[in-house]
Structure formats: C-alpha cells, structure tokens
PDB file of C-alpha atoms in Angstrom:
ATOM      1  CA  UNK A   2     -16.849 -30.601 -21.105  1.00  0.00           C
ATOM      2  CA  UNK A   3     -20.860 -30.817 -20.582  1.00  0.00           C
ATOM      3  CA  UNK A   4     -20.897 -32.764 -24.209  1.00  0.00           C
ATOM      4  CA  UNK A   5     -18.744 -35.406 -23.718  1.00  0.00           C
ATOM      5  CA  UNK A   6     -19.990 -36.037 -19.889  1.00  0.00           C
ATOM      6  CA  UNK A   7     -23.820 -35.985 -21.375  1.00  0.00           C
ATOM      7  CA  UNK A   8     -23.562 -37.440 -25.733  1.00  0.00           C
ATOM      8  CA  UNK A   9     -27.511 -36.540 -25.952  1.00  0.00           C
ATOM      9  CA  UNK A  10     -27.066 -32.998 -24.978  1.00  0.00           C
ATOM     10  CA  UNK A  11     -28.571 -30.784 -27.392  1.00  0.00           C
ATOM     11  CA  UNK A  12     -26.260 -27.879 -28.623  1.00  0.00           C
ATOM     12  CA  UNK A  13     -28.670 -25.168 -26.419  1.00  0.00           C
ATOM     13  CA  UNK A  14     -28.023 -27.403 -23.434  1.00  0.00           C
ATOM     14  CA  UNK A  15     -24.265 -27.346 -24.048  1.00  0.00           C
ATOM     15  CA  UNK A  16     -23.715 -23.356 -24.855  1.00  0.00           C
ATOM     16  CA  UNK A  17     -26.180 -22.782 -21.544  1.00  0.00           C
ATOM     17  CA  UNK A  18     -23.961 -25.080 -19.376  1.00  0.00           C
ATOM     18  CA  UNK A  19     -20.516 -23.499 -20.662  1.00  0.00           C
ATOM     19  CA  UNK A  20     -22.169 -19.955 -20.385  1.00  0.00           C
ATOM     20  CA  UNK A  21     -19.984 -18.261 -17.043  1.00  0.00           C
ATOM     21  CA  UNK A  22     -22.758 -15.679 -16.467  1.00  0.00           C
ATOM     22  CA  UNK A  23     -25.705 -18.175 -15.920  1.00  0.00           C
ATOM     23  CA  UNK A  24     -23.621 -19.730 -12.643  1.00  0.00           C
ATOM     24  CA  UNK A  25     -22.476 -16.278 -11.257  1.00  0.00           C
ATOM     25  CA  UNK A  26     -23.602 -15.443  -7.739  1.00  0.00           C
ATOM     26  CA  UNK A  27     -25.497 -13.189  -7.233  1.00  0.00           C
ATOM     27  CA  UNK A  28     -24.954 -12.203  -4.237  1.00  0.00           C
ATOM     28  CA  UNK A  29     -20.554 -11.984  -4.673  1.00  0.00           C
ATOM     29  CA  UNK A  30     -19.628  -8.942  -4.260  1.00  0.00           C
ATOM     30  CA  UNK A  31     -17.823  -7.193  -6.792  1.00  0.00           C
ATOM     31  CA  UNK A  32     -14.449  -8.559  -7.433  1.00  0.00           C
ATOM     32  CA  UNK A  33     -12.210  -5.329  -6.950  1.00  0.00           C
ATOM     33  CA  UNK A  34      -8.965  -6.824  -8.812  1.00  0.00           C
ATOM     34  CA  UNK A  35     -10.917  -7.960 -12.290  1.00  0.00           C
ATOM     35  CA  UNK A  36     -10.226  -5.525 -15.265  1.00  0.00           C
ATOM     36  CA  UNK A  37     -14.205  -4.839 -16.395  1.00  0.00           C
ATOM     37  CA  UNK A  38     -13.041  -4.175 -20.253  1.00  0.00           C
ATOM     38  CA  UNK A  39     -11.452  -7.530 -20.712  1.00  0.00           C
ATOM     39  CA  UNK A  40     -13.380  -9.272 -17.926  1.00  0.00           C
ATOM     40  CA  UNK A  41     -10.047 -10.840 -16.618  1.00  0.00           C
ATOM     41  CA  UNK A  42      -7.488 -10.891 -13.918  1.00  0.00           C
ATOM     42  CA  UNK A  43      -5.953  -7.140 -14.334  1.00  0.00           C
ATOM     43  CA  UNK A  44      -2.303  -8.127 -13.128  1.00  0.00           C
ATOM     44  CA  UNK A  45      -2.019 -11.724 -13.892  1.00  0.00           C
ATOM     45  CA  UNK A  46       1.811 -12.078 -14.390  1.00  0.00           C
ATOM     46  CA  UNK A  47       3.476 -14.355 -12.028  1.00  0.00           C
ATOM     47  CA  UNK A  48       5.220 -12.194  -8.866  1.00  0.00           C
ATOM     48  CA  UNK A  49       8.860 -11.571  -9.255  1.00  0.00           C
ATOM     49  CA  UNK A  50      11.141  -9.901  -6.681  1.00  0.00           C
ATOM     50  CA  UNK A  51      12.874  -7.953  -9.554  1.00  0.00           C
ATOM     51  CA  UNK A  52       9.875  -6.348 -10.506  1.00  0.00           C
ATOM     52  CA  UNK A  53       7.942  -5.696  -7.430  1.00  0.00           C
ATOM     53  CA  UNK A  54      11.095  -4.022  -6.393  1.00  0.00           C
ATOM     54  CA  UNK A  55      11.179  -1.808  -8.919  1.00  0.00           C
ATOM     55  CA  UNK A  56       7.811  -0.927  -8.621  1.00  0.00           C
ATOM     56  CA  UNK A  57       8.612  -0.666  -4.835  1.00  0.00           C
ATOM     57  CA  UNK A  58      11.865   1.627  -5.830  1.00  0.00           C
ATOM     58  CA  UNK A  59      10.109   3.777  -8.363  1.00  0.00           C
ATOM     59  CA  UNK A  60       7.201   4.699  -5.764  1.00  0.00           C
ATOM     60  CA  UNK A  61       9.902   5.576  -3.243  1.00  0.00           C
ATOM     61  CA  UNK A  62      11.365   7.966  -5.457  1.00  0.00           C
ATOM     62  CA  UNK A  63       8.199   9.825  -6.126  1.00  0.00           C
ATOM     63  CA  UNK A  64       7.220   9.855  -3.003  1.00  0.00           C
ATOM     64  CA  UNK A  65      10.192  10.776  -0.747  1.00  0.00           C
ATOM     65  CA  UNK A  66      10.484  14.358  -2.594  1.00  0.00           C
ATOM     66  CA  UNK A  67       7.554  15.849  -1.773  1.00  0.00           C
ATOM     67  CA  UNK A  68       7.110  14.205   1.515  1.00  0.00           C
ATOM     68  CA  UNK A  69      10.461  15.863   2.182  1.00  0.00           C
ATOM     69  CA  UNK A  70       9.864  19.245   1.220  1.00  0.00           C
ATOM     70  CA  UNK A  71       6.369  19.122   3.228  1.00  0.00           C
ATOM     71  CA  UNK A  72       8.343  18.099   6.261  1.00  0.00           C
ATOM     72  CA  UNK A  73      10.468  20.821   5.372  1.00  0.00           C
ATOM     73  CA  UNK A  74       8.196  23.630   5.149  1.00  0.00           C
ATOM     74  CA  UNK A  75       6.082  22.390   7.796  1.00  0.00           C
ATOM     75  CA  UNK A  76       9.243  22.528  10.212  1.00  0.00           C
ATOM     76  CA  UNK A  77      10.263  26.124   8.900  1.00  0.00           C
ATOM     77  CA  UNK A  78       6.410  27.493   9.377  1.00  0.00           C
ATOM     78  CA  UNK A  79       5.714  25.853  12.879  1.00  0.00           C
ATOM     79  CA  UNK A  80       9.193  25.724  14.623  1.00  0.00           C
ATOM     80  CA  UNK A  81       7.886  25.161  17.796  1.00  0.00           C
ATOM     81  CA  UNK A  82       5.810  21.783  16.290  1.00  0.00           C
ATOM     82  CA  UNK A  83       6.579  18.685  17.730  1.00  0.00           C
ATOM     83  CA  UNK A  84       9.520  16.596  16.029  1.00  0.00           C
ATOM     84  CA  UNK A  85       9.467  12.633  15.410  1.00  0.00           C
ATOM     85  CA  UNK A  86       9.672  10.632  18.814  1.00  0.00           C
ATOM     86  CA  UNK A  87      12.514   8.859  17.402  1.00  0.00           C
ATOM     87  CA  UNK A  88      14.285  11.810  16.545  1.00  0.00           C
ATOM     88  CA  UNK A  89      13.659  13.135  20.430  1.00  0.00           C
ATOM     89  CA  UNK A  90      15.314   9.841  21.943  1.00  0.00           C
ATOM     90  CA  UNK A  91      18.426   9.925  19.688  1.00  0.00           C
ATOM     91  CA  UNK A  92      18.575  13.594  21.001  1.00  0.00           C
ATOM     92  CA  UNK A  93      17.984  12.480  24.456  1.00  0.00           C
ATOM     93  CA  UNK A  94      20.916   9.692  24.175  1.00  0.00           C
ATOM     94  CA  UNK A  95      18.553   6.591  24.826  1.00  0.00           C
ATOM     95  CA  UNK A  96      20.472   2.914  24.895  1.00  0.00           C
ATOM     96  CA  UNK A  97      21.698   1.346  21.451  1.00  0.00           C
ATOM     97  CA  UNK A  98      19.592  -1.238  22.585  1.00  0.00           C
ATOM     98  CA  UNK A  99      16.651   0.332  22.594  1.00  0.00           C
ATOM     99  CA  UNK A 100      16.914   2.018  19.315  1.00  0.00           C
ATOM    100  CA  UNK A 101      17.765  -0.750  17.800  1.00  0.00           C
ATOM    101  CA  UNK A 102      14.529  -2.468  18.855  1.00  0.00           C
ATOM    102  CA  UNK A 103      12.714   0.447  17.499  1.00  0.00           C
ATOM    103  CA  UNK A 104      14.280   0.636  14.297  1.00  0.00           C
ATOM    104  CA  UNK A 105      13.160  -3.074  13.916  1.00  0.00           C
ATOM    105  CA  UNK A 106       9.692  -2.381  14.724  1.00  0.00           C
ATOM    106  CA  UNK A 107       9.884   0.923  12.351  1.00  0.00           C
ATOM    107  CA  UNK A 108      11.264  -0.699   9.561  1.00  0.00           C
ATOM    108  CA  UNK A 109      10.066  -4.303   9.781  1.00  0.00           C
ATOM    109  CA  UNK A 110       7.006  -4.341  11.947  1.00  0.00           C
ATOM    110  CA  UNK A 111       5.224  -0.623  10.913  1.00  0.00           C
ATOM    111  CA  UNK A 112       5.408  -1.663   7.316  1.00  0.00           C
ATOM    112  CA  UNK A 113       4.049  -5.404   7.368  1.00  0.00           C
ATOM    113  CA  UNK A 114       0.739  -4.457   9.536  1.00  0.00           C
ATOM    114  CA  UNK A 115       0.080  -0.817   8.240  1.00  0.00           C
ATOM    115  CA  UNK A 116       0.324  -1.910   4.954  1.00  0.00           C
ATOM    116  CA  UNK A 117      -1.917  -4.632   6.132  1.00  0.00           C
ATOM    117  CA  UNK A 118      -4.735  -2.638   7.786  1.00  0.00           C
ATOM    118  CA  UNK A 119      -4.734   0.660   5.638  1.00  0.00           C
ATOM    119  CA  UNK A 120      -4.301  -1.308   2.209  1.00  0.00           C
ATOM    120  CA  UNK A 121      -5.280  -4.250   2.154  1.00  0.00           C
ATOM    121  CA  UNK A 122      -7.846  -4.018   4.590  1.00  0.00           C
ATOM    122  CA  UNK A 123      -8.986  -0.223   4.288  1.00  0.00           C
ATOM    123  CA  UNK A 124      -8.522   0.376   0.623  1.00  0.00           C
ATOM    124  CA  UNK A 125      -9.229  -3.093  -0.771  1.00  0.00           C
ATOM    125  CA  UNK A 126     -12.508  -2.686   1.232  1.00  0.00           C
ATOM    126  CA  UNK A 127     -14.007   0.003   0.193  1.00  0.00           C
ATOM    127  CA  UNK A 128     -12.709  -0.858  -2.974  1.00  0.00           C
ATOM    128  CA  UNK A 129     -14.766  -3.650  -3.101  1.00  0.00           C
ATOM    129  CA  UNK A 130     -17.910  -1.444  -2.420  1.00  0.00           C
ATOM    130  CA  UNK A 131     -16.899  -0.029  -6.192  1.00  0.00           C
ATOM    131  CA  UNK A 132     -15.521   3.156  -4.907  1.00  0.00           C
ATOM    132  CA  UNK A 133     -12.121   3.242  -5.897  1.00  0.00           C
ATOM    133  CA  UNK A 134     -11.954   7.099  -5.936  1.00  0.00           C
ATOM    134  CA  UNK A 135     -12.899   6.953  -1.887  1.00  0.00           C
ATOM    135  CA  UNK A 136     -11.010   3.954  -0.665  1.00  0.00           C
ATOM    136  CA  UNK A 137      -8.185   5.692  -2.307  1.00  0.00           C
ATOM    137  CA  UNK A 138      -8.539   9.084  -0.140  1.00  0.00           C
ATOM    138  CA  UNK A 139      -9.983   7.562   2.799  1.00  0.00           C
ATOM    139  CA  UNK A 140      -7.342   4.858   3.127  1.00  0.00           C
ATOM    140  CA  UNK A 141      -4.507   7.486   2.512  1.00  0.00           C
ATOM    141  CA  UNK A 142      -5.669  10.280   5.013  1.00  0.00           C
ATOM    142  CA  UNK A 143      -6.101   7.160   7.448  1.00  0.00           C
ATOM    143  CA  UNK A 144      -2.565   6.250   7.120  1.00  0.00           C
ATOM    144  CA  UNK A 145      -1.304   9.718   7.464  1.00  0.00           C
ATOM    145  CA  UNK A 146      -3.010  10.955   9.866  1.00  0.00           C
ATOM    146  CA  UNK A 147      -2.020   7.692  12.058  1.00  0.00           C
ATOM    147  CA  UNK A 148       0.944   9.509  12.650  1.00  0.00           C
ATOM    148  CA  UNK A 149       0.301  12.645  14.616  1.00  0.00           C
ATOM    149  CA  UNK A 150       0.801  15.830  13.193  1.00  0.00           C
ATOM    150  CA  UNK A 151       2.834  17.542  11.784  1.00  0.00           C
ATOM    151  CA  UNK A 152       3.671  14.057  10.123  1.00  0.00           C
ATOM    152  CA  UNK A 153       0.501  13.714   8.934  1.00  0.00           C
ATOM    153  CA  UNK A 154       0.577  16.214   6.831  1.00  0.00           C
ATOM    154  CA  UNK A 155       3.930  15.872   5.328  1.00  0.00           C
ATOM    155  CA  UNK A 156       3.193  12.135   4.915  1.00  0.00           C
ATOM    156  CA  UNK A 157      -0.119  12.482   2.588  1.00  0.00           C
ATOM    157  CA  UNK A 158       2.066  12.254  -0.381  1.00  0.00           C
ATOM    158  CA  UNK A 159       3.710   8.901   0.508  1.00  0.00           C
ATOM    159  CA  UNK A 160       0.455   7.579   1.556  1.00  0.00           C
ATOM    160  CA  UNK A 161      -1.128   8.701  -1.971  1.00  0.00           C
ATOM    161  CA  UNK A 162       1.627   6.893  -3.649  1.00  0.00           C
ATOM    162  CA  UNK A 163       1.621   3.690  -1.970  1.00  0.00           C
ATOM    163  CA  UNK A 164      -2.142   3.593  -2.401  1.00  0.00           C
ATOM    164  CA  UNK A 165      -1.946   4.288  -6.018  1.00  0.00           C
ATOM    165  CA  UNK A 166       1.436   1.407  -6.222  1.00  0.00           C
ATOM    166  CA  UNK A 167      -1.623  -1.448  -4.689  1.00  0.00           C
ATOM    167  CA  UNK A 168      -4.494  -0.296  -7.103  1.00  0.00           C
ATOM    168  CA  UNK A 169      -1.726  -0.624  -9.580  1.00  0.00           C
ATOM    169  CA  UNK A 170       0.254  -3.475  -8.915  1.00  0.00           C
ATOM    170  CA  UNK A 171      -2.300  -5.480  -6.303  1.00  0.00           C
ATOM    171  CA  UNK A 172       0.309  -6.628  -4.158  1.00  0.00           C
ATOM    172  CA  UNK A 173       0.815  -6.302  -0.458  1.00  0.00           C
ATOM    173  CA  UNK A 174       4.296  -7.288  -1.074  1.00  0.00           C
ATOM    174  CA  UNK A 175       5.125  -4.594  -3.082  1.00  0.00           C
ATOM    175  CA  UNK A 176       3.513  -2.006  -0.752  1.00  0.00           C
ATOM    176  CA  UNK A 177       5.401  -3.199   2.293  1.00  0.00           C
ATOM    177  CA  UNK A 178       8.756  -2.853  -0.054  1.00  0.00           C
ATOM    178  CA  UNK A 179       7.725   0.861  -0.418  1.00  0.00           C
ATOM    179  CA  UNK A 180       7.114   1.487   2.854  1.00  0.00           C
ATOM    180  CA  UNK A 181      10.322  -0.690   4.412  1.00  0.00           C
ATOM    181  CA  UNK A 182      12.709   1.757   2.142  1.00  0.00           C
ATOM    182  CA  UNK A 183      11.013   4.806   3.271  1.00  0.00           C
ATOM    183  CA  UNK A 184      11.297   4.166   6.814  1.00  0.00           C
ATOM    184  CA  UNK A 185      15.034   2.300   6.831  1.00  0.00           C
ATOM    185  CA  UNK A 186      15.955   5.670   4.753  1.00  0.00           C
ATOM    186  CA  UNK A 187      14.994   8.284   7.243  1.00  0.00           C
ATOM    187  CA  UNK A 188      16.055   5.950   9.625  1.00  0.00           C
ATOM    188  CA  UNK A 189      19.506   5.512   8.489  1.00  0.00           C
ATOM    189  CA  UNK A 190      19.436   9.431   7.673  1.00  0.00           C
ATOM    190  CA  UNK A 191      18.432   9.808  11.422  1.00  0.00           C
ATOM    191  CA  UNK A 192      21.388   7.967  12.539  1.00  0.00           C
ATOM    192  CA  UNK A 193      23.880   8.897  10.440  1.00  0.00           C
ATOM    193  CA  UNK A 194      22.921  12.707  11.732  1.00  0.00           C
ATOM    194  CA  UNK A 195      23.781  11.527  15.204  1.00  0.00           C
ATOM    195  CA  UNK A 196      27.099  10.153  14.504  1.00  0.00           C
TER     196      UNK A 196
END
C-alpha cells in the first residue's frame, strides 16, 4: 500500500493515493457492464457451461413461441410471401452435400458472427454511449431485418430475447448458445419434414 512504500506519508496523502476516483480517466468511456448502484462488476461469477446453457435454453423457450406463431400468421395472411431459401432447396431436391454445408454455416457459422456483429458489436456499442434502451431496439431490428422479410418480422421476438439474454448475462457465449438451438431446431424440423 502507499504507507508502507512511503513511512512519512501523512494520513491525507495516504486516503488521496488509495482514493479510485482521483486516478479515473477522464476521458474512458462509460463502462457498459459495471452495475452503477454497487459500483462493481454486474455478473462477476465465474462462466460455467451448465449455467450459460440454461440461460441459453430458457431464452430459446421464450423465444421460439412467438417467433413461431408470427411465422405462422405471417404465412396464413401473405400466402404468396416468399418462404426460407433453405426451405426452397429442400423442395427443389438440392445434393445432401450441399445442405449439409449449409446447415453448418446456419447453425455454426450464422450464430458465432451475428451474434458477434449485432451484439457484441451493435448493442454493446451503443450501449456504451449509455443508451441501453436504443442499442437494445436498434441492435434487434438490425438482426431481424438482416433476414429479408417476411422473416424479419417473425424474427423480432427472438432478436428481443437474445438482446435482453447479453444485457443480462454479458456473454457472447451464451448468446451464440441461443441462437445455435434456434437455428439446429428449425433446421432439424426442416429436415425431418422432408423425410
């Protein structure tokens, strides 16, 4: 401490050396992942796969219902609306191969670098311009509307969720976990409808 590397300090010299707000940058921006009431780290347990994956589980859940119904509804009020690509290739009888190769990038690929770009680097972001409320929205309509429509639309609540799951949680890991079971669900649903 400053008292035993200095013995002649006075006790002013010692509280002014150990006080964190006279060395704080000015000029940092605003640390998005500190709690303001305690002035701490707001998630600081150690990452475990249990947990993150049932985080990851529990946003899936809420998410898949009402980004099912939209899809639904959207299909039933605009029949003529484009479907999925994928969906129109497993009609169209393209190779194994190939859709294997596109589930990989669906499942595996979509979720590491979306999660990257529209989380991470979208909502944490603007986040860190103190705006939670607006990285929040903008990130998710980003995201949904990435995906053409009428995806887009049906995929705002999934997008909502896994935004809320990163404020909450602060971990990409747990985002891409979200994301990986929704698309290797609808993909497995996809192919088990072809069989």
């Amino acid at each position: 401490s400053a008292a035993q590397a200095d013995p002649d300090a006075s006790d002013a010299e010692v509280d002014f050396l150990n006080d964190e707000d006279t060395f704080a940058n000015p000029y940092a921006a605003a640390n998005p992942y500190a709690d303001t009431a305690t002035n701490s780290q707001a998630n600081p347990e150690p990452w475990s796969l249990t947990t993150e994956l049932r985080f990851a589980c529990e946003t899936f859940l809420v998410a898949y219902l009402p980004t099912s119904i939209l899809r639904i509804l959207i299909v039933n009020i605009l029949p003529d609306a484009p479907s999925h690509p994928f969906l129109e290739m497993l009609t169209e009888g393209v190779d194994w191969n190939i859709l294997a190769l596109i589930a990989v990038m669906a499942v595996v690929v979509a979720p590491l670098v979306e999660e990257l770009l529209y989380r991470v680097t979208v909502l944490g972001g603007l986040w860190q311009q103190n705006n939670l409320m607006v990285a929040w929205i903008v990130s998710s309509v980003l995201f949904s509307f990435a995906h053409g429509f009428p995806d887009s639309i049906a995929l705002l609540p999934l997008a909502f969720a896994i935004g809320y799951t990163y404020i909450q949680r602060r971990s990409y890991r747990t985002v891409v976990m979200v994301h990986f079971l929704f698309n290797a669900f609808n993909m497995a649903i996809a192919g088990a409808s072809m069989l």
